mmCIF file with all atom_site columns, C-alpha atoms in Angstrom:
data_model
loop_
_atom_site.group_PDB
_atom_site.id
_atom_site.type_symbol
_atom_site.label_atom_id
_atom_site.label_alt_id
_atom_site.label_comp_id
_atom_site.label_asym_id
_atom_site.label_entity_id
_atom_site.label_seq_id
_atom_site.pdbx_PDB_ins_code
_atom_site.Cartn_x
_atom_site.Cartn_y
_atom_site.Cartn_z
_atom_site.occupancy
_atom_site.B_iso_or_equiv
_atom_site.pdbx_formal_charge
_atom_site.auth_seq_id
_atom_site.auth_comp_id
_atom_site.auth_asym_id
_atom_site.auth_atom_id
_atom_site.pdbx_PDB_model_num
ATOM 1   C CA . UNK Y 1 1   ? 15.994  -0.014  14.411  1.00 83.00 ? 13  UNK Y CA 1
ATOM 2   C CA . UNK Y 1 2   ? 16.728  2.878   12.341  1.00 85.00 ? 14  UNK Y CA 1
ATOM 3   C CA . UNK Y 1 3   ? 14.503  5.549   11.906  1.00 85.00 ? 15  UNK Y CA 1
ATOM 4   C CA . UNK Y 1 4   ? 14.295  4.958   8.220   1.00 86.00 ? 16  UNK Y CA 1
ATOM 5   C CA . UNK Y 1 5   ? 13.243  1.311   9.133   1.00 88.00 ? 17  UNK Y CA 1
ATOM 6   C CA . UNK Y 1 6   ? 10.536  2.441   11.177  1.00 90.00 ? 18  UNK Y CA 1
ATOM 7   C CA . UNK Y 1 7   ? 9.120   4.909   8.578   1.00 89.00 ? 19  UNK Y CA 1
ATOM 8   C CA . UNK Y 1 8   ? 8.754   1.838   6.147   1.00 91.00 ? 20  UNK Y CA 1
ATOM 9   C CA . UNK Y 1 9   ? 7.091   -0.032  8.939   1.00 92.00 ? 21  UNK Y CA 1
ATOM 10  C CA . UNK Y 1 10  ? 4.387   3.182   9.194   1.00 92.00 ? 22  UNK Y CA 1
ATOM 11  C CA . UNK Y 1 11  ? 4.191   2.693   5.314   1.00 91.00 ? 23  UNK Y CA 1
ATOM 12  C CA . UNK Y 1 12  ? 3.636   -0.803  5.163   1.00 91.00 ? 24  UNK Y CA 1
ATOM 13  C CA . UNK Y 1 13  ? 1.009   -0.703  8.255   1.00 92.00 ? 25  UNK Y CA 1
ATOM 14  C CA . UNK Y 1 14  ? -0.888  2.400   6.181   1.00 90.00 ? 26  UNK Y CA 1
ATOM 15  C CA . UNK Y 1 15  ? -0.563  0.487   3.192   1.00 90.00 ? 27  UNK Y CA 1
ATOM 16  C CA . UNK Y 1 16  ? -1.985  -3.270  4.253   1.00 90.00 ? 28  UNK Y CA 1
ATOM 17  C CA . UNK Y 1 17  ? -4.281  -2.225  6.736   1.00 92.00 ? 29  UNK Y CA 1
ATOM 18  C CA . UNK Y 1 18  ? -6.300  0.473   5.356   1.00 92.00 ? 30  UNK Y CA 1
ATOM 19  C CA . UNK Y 1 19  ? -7.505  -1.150  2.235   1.00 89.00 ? 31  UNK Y CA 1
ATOM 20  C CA . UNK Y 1 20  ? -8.419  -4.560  4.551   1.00 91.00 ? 32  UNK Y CA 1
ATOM 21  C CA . UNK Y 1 21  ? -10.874 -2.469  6.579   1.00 93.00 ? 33  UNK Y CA 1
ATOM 22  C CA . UNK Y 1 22  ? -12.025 -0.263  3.775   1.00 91.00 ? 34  UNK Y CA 1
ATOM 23  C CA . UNK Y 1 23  ? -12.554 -3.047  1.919   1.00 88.00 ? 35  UNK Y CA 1
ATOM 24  C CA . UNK Y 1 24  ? -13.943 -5.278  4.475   1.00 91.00 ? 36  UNK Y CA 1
ATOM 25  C CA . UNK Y 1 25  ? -16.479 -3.166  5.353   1.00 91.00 ? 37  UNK Y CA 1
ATOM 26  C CA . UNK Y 1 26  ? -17.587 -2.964  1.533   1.00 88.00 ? 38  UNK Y CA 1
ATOM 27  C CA . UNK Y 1 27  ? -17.646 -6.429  2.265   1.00 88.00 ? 39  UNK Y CA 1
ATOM 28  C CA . UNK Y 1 28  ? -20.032 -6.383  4.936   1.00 91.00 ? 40  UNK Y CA 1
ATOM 29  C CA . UNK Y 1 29  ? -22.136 -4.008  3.403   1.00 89.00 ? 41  UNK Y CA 1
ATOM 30  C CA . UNK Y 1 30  ? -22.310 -6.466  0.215   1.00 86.00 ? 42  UNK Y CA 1
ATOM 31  C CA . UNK Y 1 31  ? -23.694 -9.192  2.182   1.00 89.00 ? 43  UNK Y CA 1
ATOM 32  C CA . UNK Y 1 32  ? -26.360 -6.915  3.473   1.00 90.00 ? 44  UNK Y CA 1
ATOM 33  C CA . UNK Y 1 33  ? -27.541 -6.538  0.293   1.00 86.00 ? 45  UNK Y CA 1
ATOM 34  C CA . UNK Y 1 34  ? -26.657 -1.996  0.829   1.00 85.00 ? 46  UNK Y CA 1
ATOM 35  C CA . UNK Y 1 35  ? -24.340 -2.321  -2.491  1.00 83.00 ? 47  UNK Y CA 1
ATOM 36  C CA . UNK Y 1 36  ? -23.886 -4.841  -5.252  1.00 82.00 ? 48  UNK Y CA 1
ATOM 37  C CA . UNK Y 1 37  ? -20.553 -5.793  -6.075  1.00 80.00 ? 49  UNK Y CA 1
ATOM 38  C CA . UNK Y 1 38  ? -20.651 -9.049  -8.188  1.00 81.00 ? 50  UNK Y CA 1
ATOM 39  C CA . UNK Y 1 39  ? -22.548 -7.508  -11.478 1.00 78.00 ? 51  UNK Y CA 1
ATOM 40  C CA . UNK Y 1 40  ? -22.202 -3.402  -11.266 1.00 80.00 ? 52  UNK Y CA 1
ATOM 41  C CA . UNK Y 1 41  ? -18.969 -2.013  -12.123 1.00 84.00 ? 53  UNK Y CA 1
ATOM 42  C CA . UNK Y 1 42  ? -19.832 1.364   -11.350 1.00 88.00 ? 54  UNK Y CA 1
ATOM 43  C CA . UNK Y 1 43  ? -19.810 0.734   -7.842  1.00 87.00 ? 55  UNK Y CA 1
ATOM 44  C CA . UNK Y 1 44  ? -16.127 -0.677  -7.772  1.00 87.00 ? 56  UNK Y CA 1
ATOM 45  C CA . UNK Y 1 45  ? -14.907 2.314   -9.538  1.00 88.00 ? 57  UNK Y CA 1
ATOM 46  C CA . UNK Y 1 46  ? -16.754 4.674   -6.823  1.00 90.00 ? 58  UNK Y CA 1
ATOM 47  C CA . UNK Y 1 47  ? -15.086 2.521   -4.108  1.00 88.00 ? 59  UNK Y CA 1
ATOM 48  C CA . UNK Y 1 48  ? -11.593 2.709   -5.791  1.00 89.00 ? 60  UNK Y CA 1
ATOM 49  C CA . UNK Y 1 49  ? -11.861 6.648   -6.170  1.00 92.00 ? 61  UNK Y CA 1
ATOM 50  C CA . UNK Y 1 50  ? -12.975 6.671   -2.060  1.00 93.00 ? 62  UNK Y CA 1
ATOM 51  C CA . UNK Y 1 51  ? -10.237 4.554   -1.063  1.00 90.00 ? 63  UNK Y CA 1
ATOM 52  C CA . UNK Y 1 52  ? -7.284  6.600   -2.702  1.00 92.00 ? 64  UNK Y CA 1
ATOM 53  C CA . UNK Y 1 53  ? -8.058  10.039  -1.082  1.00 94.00 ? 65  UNK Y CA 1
ATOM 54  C CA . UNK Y 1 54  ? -8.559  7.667   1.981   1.00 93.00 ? 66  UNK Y CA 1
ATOM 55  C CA . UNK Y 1 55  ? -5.209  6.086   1.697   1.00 91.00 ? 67  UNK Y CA 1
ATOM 56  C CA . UNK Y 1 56  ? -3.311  8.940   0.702   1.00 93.00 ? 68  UNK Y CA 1
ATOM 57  C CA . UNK Y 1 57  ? -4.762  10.838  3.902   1.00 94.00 ? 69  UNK Y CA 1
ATOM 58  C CA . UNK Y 1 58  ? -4.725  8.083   6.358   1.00 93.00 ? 70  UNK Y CA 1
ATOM 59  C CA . UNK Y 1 59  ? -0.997  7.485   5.293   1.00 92.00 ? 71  UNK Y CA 1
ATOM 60  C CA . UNK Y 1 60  ? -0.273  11.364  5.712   1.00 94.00 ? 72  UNK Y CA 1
ATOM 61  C CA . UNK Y 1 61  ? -1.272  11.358  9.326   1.00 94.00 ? 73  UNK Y CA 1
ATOM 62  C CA . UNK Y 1 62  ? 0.389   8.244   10.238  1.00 93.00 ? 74  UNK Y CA 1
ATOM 63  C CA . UNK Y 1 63  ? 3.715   9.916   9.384   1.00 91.00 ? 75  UNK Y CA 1
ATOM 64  C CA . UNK Y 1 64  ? 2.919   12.899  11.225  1.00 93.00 ? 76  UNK Y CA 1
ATOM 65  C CA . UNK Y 1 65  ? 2.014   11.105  14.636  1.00 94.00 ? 77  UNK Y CA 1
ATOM 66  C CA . UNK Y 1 66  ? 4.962   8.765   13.964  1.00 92.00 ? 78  UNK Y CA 1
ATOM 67  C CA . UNK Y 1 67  ? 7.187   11.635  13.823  1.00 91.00 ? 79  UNK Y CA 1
ATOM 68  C CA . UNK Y 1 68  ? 5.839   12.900  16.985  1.00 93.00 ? 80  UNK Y CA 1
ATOM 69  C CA . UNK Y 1 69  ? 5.864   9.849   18.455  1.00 92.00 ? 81  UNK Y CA 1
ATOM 70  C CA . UNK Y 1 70  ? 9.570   9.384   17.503  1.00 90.00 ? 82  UNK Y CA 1
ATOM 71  C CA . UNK Y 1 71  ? 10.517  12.604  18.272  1.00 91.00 ? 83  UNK Y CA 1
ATOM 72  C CA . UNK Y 1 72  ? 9.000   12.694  22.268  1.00 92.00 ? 84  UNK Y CA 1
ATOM 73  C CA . UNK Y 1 73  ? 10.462  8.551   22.640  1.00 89.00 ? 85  UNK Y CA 1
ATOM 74  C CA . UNK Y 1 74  ? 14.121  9.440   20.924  1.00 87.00 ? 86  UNK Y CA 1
ATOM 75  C CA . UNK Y 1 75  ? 14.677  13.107  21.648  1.00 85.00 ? 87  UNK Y CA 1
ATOM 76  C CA . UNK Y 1 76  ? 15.860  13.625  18.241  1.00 83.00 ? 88  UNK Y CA 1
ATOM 77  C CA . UNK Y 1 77  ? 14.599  15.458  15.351  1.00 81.00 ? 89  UNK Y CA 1
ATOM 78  C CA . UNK Y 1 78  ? 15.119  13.557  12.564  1.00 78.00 ? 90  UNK Y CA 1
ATOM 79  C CA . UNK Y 1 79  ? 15.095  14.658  8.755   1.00 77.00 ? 91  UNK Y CA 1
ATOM 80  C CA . UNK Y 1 80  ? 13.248  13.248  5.988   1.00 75.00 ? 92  UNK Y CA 1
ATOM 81  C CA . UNK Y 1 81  ? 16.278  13.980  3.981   1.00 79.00 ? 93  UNK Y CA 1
ATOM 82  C CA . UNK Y 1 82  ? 17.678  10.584  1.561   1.00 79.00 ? 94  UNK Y CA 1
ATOM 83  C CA . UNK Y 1 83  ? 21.262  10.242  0.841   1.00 85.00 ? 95  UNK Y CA 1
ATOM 84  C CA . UNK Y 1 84  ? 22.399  8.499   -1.811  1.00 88.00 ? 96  UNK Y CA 1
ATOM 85  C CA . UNK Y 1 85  ? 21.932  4.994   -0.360  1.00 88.00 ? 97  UNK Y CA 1
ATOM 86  C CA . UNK Y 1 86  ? 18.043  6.020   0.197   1.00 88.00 ? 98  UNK Y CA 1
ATOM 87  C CA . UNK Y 1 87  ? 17.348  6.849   -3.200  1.00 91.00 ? 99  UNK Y CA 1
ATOM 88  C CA . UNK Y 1 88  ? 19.115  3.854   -4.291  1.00 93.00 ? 100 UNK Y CA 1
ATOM 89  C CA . UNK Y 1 89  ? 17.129  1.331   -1.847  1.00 92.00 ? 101 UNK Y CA 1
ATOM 90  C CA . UNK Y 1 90  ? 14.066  3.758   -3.043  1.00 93.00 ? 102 UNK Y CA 1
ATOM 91  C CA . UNK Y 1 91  ? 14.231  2.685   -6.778  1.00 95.00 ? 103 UNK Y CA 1
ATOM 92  C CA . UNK Y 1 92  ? 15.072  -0.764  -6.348  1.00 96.00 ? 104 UNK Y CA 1
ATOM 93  C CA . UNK Y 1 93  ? 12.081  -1.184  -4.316  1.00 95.00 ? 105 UNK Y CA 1
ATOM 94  C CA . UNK Y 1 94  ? 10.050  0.640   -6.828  1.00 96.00 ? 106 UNK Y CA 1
ATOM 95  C CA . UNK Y 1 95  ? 11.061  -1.850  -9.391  1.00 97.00 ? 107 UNK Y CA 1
ATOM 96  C CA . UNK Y 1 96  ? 10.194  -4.759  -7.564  1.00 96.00 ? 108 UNK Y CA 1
ATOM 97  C CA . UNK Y 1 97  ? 7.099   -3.257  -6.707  1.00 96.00 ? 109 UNK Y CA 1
ATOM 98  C CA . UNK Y 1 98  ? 6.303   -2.524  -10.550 1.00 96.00 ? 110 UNK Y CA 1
ATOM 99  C CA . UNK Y 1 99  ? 7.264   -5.907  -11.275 1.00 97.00 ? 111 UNK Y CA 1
ATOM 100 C CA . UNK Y 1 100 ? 4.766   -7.039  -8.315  1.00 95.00 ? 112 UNK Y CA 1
ATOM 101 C CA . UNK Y 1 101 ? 1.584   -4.925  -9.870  1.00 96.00 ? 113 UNK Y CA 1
ATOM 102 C CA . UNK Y 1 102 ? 2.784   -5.994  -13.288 1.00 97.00 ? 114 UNK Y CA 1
ATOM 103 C CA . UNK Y 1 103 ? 2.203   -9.400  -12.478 1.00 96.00 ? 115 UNK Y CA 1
ATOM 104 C CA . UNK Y 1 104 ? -1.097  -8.792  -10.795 1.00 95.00 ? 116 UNK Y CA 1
ATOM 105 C CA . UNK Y 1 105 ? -2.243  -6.570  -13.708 1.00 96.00 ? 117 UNK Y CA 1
ATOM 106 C CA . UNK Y 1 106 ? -1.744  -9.403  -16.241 1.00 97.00 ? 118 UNK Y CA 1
ATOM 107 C CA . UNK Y 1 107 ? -3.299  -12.349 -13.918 1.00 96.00 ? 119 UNK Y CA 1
ATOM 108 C CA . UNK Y 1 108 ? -6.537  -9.748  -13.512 1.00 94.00 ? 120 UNK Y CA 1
ATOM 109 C CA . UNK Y 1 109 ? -6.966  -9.491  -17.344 1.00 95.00 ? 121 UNK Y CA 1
ATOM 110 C CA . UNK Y 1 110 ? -6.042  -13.252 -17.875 1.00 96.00 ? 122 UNK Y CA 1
ATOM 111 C CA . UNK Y 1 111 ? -9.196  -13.804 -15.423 1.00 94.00 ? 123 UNK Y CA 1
ATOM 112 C CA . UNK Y 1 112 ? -11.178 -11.892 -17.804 1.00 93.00 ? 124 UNK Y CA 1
ATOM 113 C CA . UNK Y 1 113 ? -9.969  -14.119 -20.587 1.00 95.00 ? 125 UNK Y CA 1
ATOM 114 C CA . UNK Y 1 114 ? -11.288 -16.977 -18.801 1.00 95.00 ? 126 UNK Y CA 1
ATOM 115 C CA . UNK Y 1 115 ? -14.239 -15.689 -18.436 1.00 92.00 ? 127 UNK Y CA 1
ATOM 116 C CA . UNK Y 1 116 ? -14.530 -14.958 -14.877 1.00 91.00 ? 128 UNK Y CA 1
ATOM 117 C CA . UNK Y 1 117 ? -16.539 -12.521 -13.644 1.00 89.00 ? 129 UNK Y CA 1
ATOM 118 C CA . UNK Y 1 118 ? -15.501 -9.342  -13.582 1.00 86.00 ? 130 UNK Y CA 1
ATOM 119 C CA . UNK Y 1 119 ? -15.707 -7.930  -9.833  1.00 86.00 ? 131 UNK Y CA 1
ATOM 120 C CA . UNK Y 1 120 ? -12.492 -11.000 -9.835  1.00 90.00 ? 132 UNK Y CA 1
ATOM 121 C CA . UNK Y 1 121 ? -10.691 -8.835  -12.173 1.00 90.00 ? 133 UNK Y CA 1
ATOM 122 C CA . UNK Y 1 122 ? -11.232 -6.125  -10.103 1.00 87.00 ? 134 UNK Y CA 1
ATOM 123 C CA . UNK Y 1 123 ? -10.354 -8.491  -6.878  1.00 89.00 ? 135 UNK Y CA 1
ATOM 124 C CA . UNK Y 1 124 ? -7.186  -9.432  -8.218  1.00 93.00 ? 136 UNK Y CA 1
ATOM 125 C CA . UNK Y 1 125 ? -6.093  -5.719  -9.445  1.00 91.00 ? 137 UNK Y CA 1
ATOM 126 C CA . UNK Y 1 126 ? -6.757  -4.404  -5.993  1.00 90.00 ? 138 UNK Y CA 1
ATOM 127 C CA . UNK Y 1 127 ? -5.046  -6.974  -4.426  1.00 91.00 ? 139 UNK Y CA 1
ATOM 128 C CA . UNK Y 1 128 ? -1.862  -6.925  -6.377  1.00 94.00 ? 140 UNK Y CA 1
ATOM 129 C CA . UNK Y 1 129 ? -1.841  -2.840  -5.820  1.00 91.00 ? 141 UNK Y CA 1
ATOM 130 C CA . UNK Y 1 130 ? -1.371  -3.990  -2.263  1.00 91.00 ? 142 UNK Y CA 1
ATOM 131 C CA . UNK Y 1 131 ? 0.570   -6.566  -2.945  1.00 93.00 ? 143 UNK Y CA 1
ATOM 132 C CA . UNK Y 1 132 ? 3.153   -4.416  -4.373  1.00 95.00 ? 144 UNK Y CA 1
ATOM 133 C CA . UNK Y 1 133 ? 3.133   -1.893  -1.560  1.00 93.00 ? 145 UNK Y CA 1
ATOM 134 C CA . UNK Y 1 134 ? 3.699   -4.750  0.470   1.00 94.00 ? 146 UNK Y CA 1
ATOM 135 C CA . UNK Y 1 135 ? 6.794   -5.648  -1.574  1.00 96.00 ? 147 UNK Y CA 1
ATOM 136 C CA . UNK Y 1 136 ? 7.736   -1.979  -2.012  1.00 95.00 ? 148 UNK Y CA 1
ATOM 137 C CA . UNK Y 1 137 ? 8.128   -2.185  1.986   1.00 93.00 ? 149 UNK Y CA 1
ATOM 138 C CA . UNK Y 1 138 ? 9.484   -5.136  2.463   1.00 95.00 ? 150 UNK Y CA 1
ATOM 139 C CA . UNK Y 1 139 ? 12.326  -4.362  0.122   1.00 95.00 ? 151 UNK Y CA 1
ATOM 140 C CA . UNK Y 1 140 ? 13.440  -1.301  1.336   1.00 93.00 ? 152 UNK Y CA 1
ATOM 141 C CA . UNK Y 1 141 ? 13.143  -2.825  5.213   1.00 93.00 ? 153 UNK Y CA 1
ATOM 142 C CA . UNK Y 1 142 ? 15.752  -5.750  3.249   1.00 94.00 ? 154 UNK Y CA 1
ATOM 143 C CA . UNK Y 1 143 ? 17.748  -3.590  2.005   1.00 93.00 ? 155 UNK Y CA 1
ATOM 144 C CA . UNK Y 1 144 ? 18.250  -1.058  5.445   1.00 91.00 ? 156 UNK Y CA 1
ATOM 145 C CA . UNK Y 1 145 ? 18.597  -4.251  7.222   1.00 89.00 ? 157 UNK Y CA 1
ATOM 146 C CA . UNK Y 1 146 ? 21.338  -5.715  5.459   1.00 88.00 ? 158 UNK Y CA 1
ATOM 147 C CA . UNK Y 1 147 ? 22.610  -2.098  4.973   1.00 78.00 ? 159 UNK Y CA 1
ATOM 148 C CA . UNK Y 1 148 ? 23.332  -2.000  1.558   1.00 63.00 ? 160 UNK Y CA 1
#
């Protein structure tokens, strides 16, 4: 497995399983009655702003003890550096992952037309941001696998 490969892997991990437990545990704390998440729509927007510095942190330091990790297991120092081929894979997976959140972003505000409520809307948009990062990665791994 490449080392490229492997970075998407660390994305894709970051990606999935950091919203699922952030998430699940405003779950948890829902049913316990600590926060209200079917009627106030303040308190999704609070948890959206939390999660992102979250993410983007969480993500940063799974990079940097992957590259550790990679560097004392393989003895080489690899570069973050893209070639042409990179950048390539990198915007066709962008696409498809625009396309992904596209298609999430119209079935949230369709569930608003039908009159759902609206902590589904916000359900379904948080889900399809995921969603696409989970296409995003699974694109690119496609793409280095079948090397392109």
């Amino acid at each position: 497995m490449t080392f490229q490969e492997k970075r998407t892997l660390v994305t894709l991990a970051s990606s999935v399983i950091i919203p699922t437990l952030y998430f699940s545990y405003l779950f948890h704390m829902h049913q316990e009655g600590s926060i209200d998440l079917t009627n106030n729509l303040r308190t999704w927007g609070i948890a959206i702003l939390i999660l992102i510095p979250i993410q983007i942190g969480i993500t940063i330091l799974n990079h940097i003890i992957f590259y550790i990790i990679n560097r004392i297991v393989t003895g080489t120092m690899e570069s973050y550096d893209t070639d042409e081929r990179d950048k390539r894979i990198e915007l066709i997976a962008t696409r498809n992952s625009y396309i992904g959140f596209m298609v999430g972003y119209v079935l949230a505000m369709a569930s608003l037309v039908l009159g759902a409520p609206n902590y589904v809307m916000f359900i379904v948009l948080i889900s399809s941001g995921m969603f696409s990062s989970v296409i995003n990665g699974l694109t690119e791994l496609y793409f280095y696998r079948r090397g392109f």
